[in-house]
Tab-separated table of C-alpha atoms and ligand atoms in Angstrom:
chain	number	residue	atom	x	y	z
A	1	UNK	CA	247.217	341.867	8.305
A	2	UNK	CA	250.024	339.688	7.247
A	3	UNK	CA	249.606	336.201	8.350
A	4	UNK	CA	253.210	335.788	10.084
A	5	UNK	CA	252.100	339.014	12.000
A	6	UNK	CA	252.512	338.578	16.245
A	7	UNK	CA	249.659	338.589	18.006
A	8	UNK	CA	247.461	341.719	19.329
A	9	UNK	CA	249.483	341.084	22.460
A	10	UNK	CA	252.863	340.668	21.059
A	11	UNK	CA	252.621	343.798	18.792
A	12	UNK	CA	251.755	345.969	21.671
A	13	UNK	CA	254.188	344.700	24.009
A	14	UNK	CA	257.006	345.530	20.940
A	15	UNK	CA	255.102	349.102	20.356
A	16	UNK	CA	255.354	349.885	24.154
A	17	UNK	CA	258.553	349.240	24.442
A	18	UNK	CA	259.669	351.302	21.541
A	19	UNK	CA	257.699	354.191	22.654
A	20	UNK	CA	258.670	353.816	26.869
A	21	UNK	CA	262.119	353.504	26.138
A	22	UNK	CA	263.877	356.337	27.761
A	23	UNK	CA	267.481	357.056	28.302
A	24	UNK	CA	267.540	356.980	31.947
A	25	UNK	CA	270.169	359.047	33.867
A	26	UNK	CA	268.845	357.810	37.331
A	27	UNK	CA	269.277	354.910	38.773
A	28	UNK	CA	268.620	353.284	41.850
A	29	UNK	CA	271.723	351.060	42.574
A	30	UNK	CA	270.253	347.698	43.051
A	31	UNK	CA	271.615	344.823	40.752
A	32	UNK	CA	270.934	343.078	37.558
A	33	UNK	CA	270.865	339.196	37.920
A	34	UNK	CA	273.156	337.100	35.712
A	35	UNK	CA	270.377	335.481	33.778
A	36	UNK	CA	268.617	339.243	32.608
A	37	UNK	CA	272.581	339.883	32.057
A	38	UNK	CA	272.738	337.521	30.159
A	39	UNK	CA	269.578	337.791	28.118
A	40	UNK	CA	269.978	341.277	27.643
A	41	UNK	CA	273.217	340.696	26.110
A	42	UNK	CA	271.699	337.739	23.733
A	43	UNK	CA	269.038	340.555	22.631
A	44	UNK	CA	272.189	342.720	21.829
A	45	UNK	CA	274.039	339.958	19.822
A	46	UNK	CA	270.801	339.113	17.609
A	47	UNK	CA	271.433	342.223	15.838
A	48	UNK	CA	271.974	342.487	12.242
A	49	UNK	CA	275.183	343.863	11.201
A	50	UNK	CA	276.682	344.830	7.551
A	51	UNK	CA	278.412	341.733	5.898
A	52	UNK	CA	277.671	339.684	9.357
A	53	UNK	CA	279.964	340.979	11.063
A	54	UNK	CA	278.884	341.522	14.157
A	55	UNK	CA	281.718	344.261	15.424
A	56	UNK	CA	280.220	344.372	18.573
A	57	UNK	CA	282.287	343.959	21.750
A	58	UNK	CA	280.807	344.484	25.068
A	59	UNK	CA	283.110	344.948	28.483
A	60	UNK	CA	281.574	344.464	31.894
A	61	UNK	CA	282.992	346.945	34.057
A	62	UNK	CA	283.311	345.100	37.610
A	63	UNK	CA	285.683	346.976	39.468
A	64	UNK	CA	285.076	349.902	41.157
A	65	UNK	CA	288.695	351.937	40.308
A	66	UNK	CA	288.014	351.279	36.762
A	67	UNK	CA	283.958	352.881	37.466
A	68	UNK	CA	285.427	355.597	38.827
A	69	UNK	CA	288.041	356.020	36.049
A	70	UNK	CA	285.121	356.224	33.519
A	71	UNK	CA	283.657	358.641	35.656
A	72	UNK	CA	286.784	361.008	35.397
A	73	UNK	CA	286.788	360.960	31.684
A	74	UNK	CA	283.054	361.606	31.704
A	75	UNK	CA	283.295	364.359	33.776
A	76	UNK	CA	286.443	365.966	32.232
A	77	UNK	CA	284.108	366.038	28.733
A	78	UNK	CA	281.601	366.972	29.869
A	79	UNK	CA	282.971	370.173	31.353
A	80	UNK	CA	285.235	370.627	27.807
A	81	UNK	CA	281.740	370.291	25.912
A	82	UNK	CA	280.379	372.941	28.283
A	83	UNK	CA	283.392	375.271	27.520
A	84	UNK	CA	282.790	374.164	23.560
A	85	UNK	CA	278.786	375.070	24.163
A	86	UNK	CA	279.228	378.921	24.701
A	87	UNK	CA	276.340	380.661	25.740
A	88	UNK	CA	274.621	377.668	26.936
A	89	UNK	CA	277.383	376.608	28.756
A	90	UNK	CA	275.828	377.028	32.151
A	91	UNK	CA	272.259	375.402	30.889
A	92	UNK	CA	274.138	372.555	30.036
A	93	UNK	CA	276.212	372.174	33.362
A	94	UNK	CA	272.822	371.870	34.493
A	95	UNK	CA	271.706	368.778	32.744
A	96	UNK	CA	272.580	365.365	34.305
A	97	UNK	CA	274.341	363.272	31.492
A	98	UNK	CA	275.037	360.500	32.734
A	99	UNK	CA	274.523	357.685	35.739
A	100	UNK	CA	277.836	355.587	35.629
A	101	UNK	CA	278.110	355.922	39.805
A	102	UNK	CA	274.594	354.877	40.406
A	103	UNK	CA	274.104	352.363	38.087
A	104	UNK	CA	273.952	348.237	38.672
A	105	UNK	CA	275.926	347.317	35.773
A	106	UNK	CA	278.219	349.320	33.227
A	107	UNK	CA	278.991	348.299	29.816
A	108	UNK	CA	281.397	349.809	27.589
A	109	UNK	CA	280.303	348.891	23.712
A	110	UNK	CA	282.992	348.817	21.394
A	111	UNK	CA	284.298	348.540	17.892
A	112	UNK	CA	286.504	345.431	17.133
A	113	UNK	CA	289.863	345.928	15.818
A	114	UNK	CA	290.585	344.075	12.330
A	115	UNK	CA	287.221	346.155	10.294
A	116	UNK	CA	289.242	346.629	7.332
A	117	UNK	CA	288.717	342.965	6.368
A	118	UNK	CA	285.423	343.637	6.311
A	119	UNK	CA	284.499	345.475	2.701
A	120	UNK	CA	281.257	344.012	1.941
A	121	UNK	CA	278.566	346.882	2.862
A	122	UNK	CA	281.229	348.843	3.793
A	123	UNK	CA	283.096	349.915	0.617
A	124	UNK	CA	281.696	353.216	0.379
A	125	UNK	CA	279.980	353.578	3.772
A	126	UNK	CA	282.656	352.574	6.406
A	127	UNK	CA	280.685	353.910	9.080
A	128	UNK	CA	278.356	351.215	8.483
A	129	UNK	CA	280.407	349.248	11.137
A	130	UNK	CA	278.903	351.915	13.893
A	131	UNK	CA	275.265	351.664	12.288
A	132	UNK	CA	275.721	347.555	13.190
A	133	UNK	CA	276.527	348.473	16.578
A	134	UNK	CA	273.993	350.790	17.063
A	135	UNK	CA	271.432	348.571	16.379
A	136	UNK	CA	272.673	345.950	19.317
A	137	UNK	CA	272.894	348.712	21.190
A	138	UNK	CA	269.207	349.344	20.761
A	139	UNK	CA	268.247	345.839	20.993
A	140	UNK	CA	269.811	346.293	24.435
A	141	UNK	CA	267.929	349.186	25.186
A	142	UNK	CA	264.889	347.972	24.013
A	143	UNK	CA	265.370	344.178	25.962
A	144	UNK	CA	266.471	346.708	29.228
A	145	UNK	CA	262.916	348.617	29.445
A	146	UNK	CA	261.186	345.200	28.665
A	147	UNK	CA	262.718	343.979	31.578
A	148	UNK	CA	261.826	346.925	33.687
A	149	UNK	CA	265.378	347.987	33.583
A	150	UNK	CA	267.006	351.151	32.572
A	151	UNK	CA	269.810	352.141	30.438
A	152	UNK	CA	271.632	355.140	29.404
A	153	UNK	CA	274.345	355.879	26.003
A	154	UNK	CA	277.172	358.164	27.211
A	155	UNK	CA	279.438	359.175	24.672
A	156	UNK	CA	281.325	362.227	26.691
A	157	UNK	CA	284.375	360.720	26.483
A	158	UNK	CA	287.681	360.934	24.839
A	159	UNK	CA	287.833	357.176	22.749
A	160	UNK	CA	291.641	357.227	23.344
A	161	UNK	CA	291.734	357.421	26.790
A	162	UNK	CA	288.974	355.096	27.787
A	163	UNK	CA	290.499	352.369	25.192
A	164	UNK	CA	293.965	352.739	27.019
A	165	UNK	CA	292.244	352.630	30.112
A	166	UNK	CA	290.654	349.200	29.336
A	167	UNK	CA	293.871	347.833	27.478
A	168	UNK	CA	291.987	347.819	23.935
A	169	UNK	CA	293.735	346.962	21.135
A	170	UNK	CA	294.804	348.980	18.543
A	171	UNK	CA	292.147	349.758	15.671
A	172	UNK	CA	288.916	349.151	18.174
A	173	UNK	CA	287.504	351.888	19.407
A	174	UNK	CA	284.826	352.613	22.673
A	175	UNK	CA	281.435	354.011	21.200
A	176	UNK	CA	279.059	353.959	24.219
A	177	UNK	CA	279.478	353.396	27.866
A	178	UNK	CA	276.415	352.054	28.901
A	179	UNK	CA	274.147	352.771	32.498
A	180	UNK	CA	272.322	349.579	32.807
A	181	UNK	CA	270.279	349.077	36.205
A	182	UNK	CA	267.051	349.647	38.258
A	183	UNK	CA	265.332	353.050	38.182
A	184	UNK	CA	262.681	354.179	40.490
A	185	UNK	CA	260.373	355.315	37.163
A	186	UNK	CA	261.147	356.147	33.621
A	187	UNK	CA	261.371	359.738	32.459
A	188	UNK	CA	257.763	360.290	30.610
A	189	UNK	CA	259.398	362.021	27.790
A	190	UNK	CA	263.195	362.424	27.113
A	191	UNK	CA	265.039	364.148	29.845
A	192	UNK	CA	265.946	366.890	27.429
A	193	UNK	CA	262.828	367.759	26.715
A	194	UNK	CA	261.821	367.562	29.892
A	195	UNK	CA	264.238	369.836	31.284
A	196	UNK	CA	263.784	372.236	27.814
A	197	UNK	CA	267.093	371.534	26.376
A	198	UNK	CA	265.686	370.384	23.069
A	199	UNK	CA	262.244	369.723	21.687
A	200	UNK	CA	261.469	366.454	19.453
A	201	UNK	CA	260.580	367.401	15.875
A	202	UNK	CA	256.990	365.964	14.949
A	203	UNK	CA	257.668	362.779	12.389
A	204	UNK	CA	255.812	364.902	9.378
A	205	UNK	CA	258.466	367.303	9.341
A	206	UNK	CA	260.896	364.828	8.747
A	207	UNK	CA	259.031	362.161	6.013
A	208	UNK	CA	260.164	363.188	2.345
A	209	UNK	CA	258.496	361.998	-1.090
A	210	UNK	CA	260.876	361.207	-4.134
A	211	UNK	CA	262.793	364.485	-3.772
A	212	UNK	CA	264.171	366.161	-0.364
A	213	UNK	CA	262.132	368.333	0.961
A	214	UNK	CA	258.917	367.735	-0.464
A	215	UNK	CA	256.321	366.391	1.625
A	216	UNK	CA	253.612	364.058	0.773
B	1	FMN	C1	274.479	357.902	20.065
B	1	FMN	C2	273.883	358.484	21.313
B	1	FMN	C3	274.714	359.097	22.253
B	1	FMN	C4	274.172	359.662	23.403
B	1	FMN	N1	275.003	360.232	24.347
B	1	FMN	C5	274.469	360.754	25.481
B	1	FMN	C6	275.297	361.286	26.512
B	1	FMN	O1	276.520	361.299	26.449
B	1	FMN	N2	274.707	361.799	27.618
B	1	FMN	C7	273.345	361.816	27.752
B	1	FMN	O2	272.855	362.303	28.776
B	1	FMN	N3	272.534	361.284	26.808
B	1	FMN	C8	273.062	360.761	25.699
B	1	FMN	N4	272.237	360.200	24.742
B	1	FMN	C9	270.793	360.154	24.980
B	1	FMN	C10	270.008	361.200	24.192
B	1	FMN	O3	270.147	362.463	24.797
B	1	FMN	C11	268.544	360.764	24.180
B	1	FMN	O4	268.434	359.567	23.464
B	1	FMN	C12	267.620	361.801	23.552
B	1	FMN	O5	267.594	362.959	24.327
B	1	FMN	C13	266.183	361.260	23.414
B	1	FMN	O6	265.710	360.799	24.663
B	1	FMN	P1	265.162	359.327	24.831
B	1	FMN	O7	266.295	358.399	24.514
B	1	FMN	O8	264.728	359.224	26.272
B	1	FMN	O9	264.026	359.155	23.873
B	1	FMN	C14	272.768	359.619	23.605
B	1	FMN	C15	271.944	358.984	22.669
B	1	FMN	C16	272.495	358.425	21.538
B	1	FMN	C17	271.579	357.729	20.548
């Protein structure tokens, strides 16, 4: 054991949280108080990014016309990916996708305009930009069922429309709008399994030595 590791305590608190994070459709309304606002969002800006630099941009949606604006350009995807789905059109109608009217808090999480300054990292992997704010994103997520709170990624949405509707400049872009909030209990396995959308592939399958494919 490596002598900066956490304690037996500390590992198993980071473990749980990684394994009883869920993305939680659910909520039940309830608030989130400044200071775990706050915190959460601290988690979210300790993330690494390429180059440093930090693309994130987080808006707090407080009023309730703009809610229920996201809500209409959820909803409009999400019936265009059900026409796009075929045959399981009417499975997926099924499925609930997102919680942006029940939630206490929504986030959008954005791309910052100006990301073609930034080359280091990103010369031949642009999209490296998204992988940085991913992983705030799951800091967020990870801070969120630490704190007992839920959240849920929804990306059913056309980018365009929900950066006009929130006045973003040109070159940023929306990549998640987050359902933050109290849940009554967390899914035990993802929703989608759950419900038999999808099935998650066992870790073996997907662990390759020196050449794709081959398995140790
Ligand atoms: C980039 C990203 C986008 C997602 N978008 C949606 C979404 O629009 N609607 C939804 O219901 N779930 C969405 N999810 C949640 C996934 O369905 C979920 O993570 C997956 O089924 C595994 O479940 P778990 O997160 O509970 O482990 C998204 C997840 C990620 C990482």
């Amino acid at each position: 054991m490596s002598e900066h590791a956490f304690s037996p305590d500390e590992r198993a608190a980071v473990y749980r949280a990684i394994a009883e994070r869920r993305d939680m459709r659910h909520f039940s309304g309830g608030e989130v108080a400044p200071e775990v606002l706050a915190r959460l969002l601290e988690a979210a800006h300790h993330a690494p990014s390429v180059g440093l630099m930090q693309p994130w941009r987080f808006i707090r949606i407080t009023l309730q016309g703009l809610r229920d604006g996201i809500h209409a350009l959820v909803d409009a995807e999400r019936i265009s990916t059900a026409e796009a789905l075929g045959e399981r059109s009417d499975e997926f109608m099924k499925l609930k996708v997102e919680g942006i009217r029940d939630c206490a808090e929504l986030l959008v999480a954005a791309l910052m305009d100006g990301r073609e300054a930034h080359v280091f990292g990103r010369r031949t992997l642009p999209e490296m930009d998204l992988a940085s704010l991913s992983c705030a994103i799951q800091n967020l997520w990870l801070a969120a069922r630490a704190e007992g709170l839920g959240m849920g990624w929804v990306s059913l949405f056309d980018p365009a429309a929900l950066a006009d509707l929130l006045g973003m400049p040109a070159g940023s872009k929306p990549m998640a709008v987050l359902c933050l909030g109290p849940v009554t209990e967390f899914y035990p396995a993802p929703m989608l399994a759950l419900e038999g959308w999808a099935q998650p592939r066992p870790l073996a399958e997907l662990v390759f030595e020196n050449q794709w494919g081959e398995r140790p």
